[in-house]
């Protein structure tokens, strides 16, 4: 089977996954989630196979043009999504993620897919380290963006009407106490499904109850489901950024080392470079605002959306504006 | 940090519209503002100094307080957020505005017309070297430096200190739960139950890779933690960033960059002694008056330079190879190396890169087996060609070869380097139709690299066009330091992915004399997965 046929297969599987995630939005049965997850996994494997075949044909790691690069971003997004989905079981995220991936792959197929020989500047093993790391960070930022958007949609459409403590205090120690002093143990949002269950569950041997949690009249934990869900998206955004940020930093650093080895300049304020720094700084703002604990989760979600826009400019914009180094041979 | 309620004076509210976002920063900035007013008041002779405090004492006191205020301002994460945001926007400006050096100055002037002067004065066309950008970087540096002093110790303590909590403290903590270990009130039964739970807990903690500490003063108080090392992550990253800034400043004062376009056979000197050097371009990284670096007195000889094309695609360059020798001032060869793109020559902190190429205008050929270098210097209609006198033929007719060069990097639409050769005698072009000038091409040879042919009794072989190599020479003494900082940043940033989790246990009895376990928990990030883990902890306690 040719490399493009594998992409088409991946696309079909993605549609299957999309349908199951859509069903799951309305129907919480676990089996749909498993189907959707499985289809997404197979779809990712197909893309990997396609890329391997392509690399074999080209006789280099196929990561040298926009088509290949977007393919890698999609694989990275699928991988990250599959992991996070396993871990957090985020119900509302599968559908938008699959939809975005579908759009990305369809767009990718409109790009030129012919294989060209590599220009001298790209013939370096640095290329096969530097580029995928950056692309993986882009994949994570995209996922962070998705979960921010889901958070914001929920916030403006559902939660704001029942505003019940999206405040700093409710976000609690997710951001971390700086000095770790005990009298500043930040209040955790009092319960999770597990904790609530454990509290309600009447075990004959022992009983466990959360302390200082808002207790409702019948003694069970008042568990604000919507609030809790919103926080899952917030935490997912944070997790994605927390992974993506060091990856992007390492990727930029490797790019700097490569540039230094290749043409003697680790940093030349080339638009693509500068823009990737802008993206990094933008997400740096996000992380520090989080550390600072003085900001509403909503503000953080917006900062992550801004970070994503910066990332898009870095990824597509700089090329579209026709700027950029990557014009090898220019002297002076 | 973390003061949630404070008095917000009007002046600050007006100055800092972002006050809602950055309360602490506004607070310090506002204090600074008030102090400045106080200081001018104290310094002003019209006003009597209050009480016995002399003018200079009052001045010094408020100066001290002012310095303290400035320092606390520089220690704040809020300033970091503001500076990071400003740096983000400033860097973005540099991408969106055309930058000198990347875009022709004339084009910028044309694009901005009357606005050019204003924007130029604001440094918008050379953002990254503008004074305000450098100021921002300096502020950032001090923010990080002073902030690091403040944050490092608490993080270290949080990571290393063992803290034990009494039940009362846990009961008062917002992140806690308690378990009643069986209904029994008899002390033997409850201590058996407690022991059983303790064994189960120890196994659970071990399996989840927690380190467990028992309070030596009170063995019923436990403290378990994991990932404490990750608390140092951000600080290691910050120290790396500081080191990176220091390295780049060091490089600015000691490094230089030079360029040279050299033909095979050329020798050039790297030294700029006596202000004259034969480099095409030499630039210290900073204005020559402040520069502290030195140039080596070495010479570089270009032994050979070749451009290699893809065999199946002769119009695409595969690689450039320059064979270089570095010679000491007395002509000894220090190093000889064939460099190519991505494979520079390294000699100490000096690096020579293959960076560019330029056709020299010479074509290397063999005429009747003898190597010749043809100079492309004669204008023939609209093209430059090379002319070569090849002497008279058998009949005594003088012959001249006219060589048209085609070089892929120079002539659009050329699919491979080649030459087209014609021969001219006093009768005109060889093989030309005397009557009609257009109808027939005169006899000619089309030769690609390596091909030969005969024309009018002359054997011509086309070897290749001659290229000069564009070398980039760089002295960067800061590179090892820079790479070290990269390593530190990378390690620190990756450490930030992990979180520290802490669990406190305390065993005692409640008012009903039932055995009770109180548990408090805390993490600095990744709350949900921690709570998930705690869920399994609750399960094992419940089962026990
Ligand atoms: C380009 C510059 C900077 C980068 C890349 C950077 C990076 C980071 C990272 C990755 C974290 C960890 C965030 C997390 O755990 O989620 C962090 C935390 C932090 N940053 Fe920065 N930072 C920078 C500048 C600054 C500056 C100027 C300050 C000012 C003092 C600062 C203060 C802090 C503090 C206090 C923390 C929290 C540390 C903790 O959790 O124990 N950072 N920074």
Short mmCIF file of N, CA and C and ligand atoms in Angstrom, two decimals, chain A residues 175-178 238 242 245-246 280-281 284 287-288 290-291, chain B residues 74-77 79-81 83-84 87 140-141 143-148 151 155 231 233-235 237-238 241 489 492-493 496-498 524-525, ligand 1:
data_model
loop_
_atom_site.label_atom_id
_atom_site.label_comp_id
_atom_site.label_asym_id
_atom_site.label_seq_id
_atom_site.Cartn_x
_atom_site.Cartn_y
_atom_site.Cartn_z
N UNK A 175 -1.73 25.44 41.40
CA UNK A 175 -0.66 26.32 40.96
C UNK A 175 0.57 26.20 41.84
N UNK A 176 0.41 25.68 42.98
CA UNK A 176 1.58 25.46 43.81
C UNK A 176 1.85 26.60 44.76
N UNK A 177 2.16 26.26 45.96
CA UNK A 177 2.59 27.28 46.90
C UNK A 177 4.06 27.51 46.70
N UNK A 178 4.46 28.75 46.79
CA UNK A 178 5.84 29.04 46.49
C UNK A 178 6.76 28.61 47.61
N UNK A 238 -3.02 23.06 31.67
CA UNK A 238 -1.78 23.27 32.39
C UNK A 238 -0.80 22.14 32.11
N UNK A 242 2.71 22.57 30.54
CA UNK A 242 3.85 22.20 31.37
C UNK A 242 4.77 21.20 30.65
N UNK A 245 6.08 23.38 27.16
CA UNK A 245 7.02 24.48 27.38
C UNK A 245 8.48 24.00 27.41
N UNK A 246 8.82 23.03 28.26
CA UNK A 246 10.21 22.56 28.22
C UNK A 246 10.59 21.95 26.88
N UNK A 280 7.36 30.97 23.11
CA UNK A 280 7.90 30.47 24.37
C UNK A 280 7.63 31.45 25.50
N UNK A 281 7.90 32.73 25.23
CA UNK A 281 7.68 33.75 26.25
C UNK A 281 6.21 33.81 26.61
N UNK A 284 5.48 31.19 28.78
CA UNK A 284 6.15 31.52 30.04
C UNK A 284 5.25 32.41 30.89
N UNK A 287 2.69 30.21 32.51
CA UNK A 287 3.17 29.44 33.66
C UNK A 287 3.36 30.32 34.89
N UNK A 288 3.91 31.51 34.67
CA UNK A 288 4.15 32.37 35.83
C UNK A 288 2.86 32.94 36.40
N UNK A 290 0.23 31.34 36.51
CA UNK A 290 -0.29 30.23 37.27
C UNK A 290 0.41 30.08 38.60
N UNK A 291 1.72 30.21 38.55
CA UNK A 291 2.49 30.13 39.78
C UNK A 291 2.04 31.22 40.75
N UNK B 74 11.54 43.99 42.52
CA UNK B 74 12.27 43.15 41.59
C UNK B 74 12.20 41.67 41.95
N UNK B 75 11.77 41.39 43.16
CA UNK B 75 11.66 40.00 43.55
C UNK B 75 10.33 39.38 43.14
N UNK B 76 9.41 40.23 42.69
CA UNK B 76 8.05 39.71 42.56
C UNK B 76 7.85 38.97 41.25
N UNK B 77 7.05 37.94 41.32
CA UNK B 77 6.71 37.19 40.11
C UNK B 77 5.84 38.06 39.21
N UNK B 79 6.24 41.21 38.56
CA UNK B 79 7.11 41.95 37.65
C UNK B 79 7.58 41.01 36.54
N UNK B 80 7.88 39.76 36.92
CA UNK B 80 8.30 38.78 35.91
C UNK B 80 7.22 38.63 34.85
N UNK B 81 5.97 38.56 35.29
CA UNK B 81 4.88 38.40 34.33
C UNK B 81 4.80 39.62 33.42
N UNK B 83 7.22 41.77 32.73
CA UNK B 83 8.39 41.84 31.84
C UNK B 83 8.31 40.79 30.74
N UNK B 84 7.89 39.58 31.12
CA UNK B 84 7.76 38.54 30.10
C UNK B 84 6.74 38.96 29.06
N UNK B 87 8.34 41.66 26.91
CA UNK B 87 9.34 41.06 26.02
C UNK B 87 8.65 40.33 24.87
N UNK B 140 14.88 42.44 33.13
CA UNK B 140 14.55 41.03 33.21
C UNK B 140 15.65 40.26 33.94
N UNK B 141 16.88 40.59 33.57
CA UNK B 141 18.03 39.94 34.20
C UNK B 141 18.02 40.17 35.71
N UNK B 143 15.49 41.12 37.59
CA UNK B 143 14.32 40.48 38.15
C UNK B 143 14.64 39.01 38.49
N UNK B 144 15.25 38.37 37.53
CA UNK B 144 15.57 36.95 37.68
C UNK B 144 16.64 36.75 38.76
N UNK B 145 17.64 37.63 38.72
CA UNK B 145 18.76 37.50 39.66
C UNK B 145 18.28 37.70 41.09
N UNK B 146 17.59 38.82 41.31
CA UNK B 146 17.16 39.14 42.67
C UNK B 146 16.08 38.16 43.11
N UNK B 147 15.19 37.82 42.17
CA UNK B 147 14.14 36.87 42.47
C UNK B 147 14.70 35.51 42.86
N UNK B 148 15.76 35.09 42.18
CA UNK B 148 16.34 33.77 42.47
C UNK B 148 16.78 33.67 43.92
N UNK B 151 13.66 33.00 45.97
CA UNK B 151 12.87 31.79 45.80
C UNK B 151 13.64 30.50 46.06
N UNK B 155 12.31 26.94 48.16
CA UNK B 155 12.14 25.75 47.33
C UNK B 155 13.02 24.62 47.87
N UNK B 231 11.17 20.41 42.92
CA UNK B 231 10.97 21.78 43.38
C UNK B 231 12.09 22.70 42.92
N UNK B 233 13.50 22.50 40.02
CA UNK B 233 13.44 22.64 38.56
C UNK B 233 13.39 24.07 38.07
N UNK B 234 12.35 24.83 38.46
CA UNK B 234 12.24 26.19 37.95
C UNK B 234 13.48 27.03 38.28
N UNK B 235 14.03 26.79 39.46
CA UNK B 235 15.15 27.63 39.87
C UNK B 235 16.41 27.27 39.09
N UNK B 237 16.28 26.19 36.06
CA UNK B 237 16.03 26.82 34.76
C UNK B 237 16.36 28.31 34.82
N UNK B 238 15.96 28.96 35.89
CA UNK B 238 16.22 30.40 36.00
C UNK B 238 17.71 30.69 36.06
N UNK B 241 19.07 30.52 32.72
CA UNK B 241 18.78 31.71 31.93
C UNK B 241 19.73 32.85 32.29
N UNK B 489 19.33 24.95 31.52
CA UNK B 489 17.94 25.34 31.26
C UNK B 489 17.12 24.10 30.90
N UNK B 492 16.55 21.93 33.98
CA UNK B 492 15.62 22.59 34.89
C UNK B 492 14.21 22.59 34.36
N UNK B 493 14.08 22.92 33.06
CA UNK B 493 12.73 23.01 32.48
C UNK B 493 12.07 21.63 32.48
N UNK B 496 10.64 20.67 35.74
CA UNK B 496 9.38 21.35 36.08
C UNK B 496 8.16 20.52 35.72
N UNK B 497 8.33 19.53 34.85
CA UNK B 497 7.20 18.70 34.47
C UNK B 497 6.69 17.91 35.67
N UNK B 498 7.61 17.59 36.57
CA UNK B 498 7.24 16.76 37.71
C UNK B 498 6.74 17.62 38.86
N UNK B 524 2.31 20.63 44.57
CA UNK B 524 2.50 21.96 44.01
C UNK B 524 1.94 22.06 42.60
N UNK B 525 1.59 20.96 41.99
CA UNK B 525 0.91 21.00 40.69
C UNK B 525 0.34 19.64 40.38
C1 LIG C 1 12.53 33.54 30.06
C2 LIG C 1 12.43 33.63 31.35
C3 LIG C 1 11.86 32.62 32.30
C4 LIG C 1 11.58 31.31 32.08
C5 LIG C 1 11.80 30.52 30.80
C6 LIG C 1 11.05 30.79 33.27
C7 LIG C 1 10.64 29.49 33.44
C8 LIG C 1 9.94 29.03 34.51
C9 LIG C 1 9.34 27.75 34.62
C10 LIG C 1 9.36 26.68 33.53
C11 LIG C 1 8.74 27.67 35.81
C12 LIG C 1 7.98 26.47 36.35
C13 LIG C 1 6.53 26.70 36.21
C14 LIG C 1 5.75 25.55 36.74
O1 LIG C 1 6.25 24.84 37.61
O2 LIG C 1 4.63 25.36 36.30
C15 LIG C 1 8.97 28.89 36.49
C16 LIG C 1 8.53 29.17 37.76
C17 LIG C 1 8.83 30.32 38.45
N1 LIG C 1 9.42 31.46 37.92
FE1 LIG C 1 10.22 31.61 36.10
N2 LIG C 1 11.01 31.78 34.22
C18 LIG C 1 11.50 32.91 33.66
C19 LIG C 1 11.62 34.14 34.26
C20 LIG C 1 11.32 34.39 35.58
C21 LIG C 1 11.56 35.63 36.25
C22 LIG C 1 12.16 36.88 35.61
C23 LIG C 1 11.15 35.48 37.53
C24 LIG C 1 11.24 36.57 38.58
C25 LIG C 1 11.64 36.44 39.75
C26 LIG C 1 10.63 34.15 37.67
C27 LIG C 1 10.10 33.62 38.84
C28 LIG C 1 9.55 32.36 38.94
C29 LIG C 1 9.03 31.79 40.16
C30 LIG C 1 9.01 32.44 41.52
C31 LIG C 1 8.57 30.51 39.85
C32 LIG C 1 7.90 29.51 40.80
C33 LIG C 1 8.91 28.58 41.33
C34 LIG C 1 8.28 27.45 42.10
O3 LIG C 1 7.24 26.93 41.70
O4 LIG C 1 8.90 27.04 43.11
N3 LIG C 1 10.77 33.52 36.47
N4 LIG C 1 9.71 29.72 35.68
#
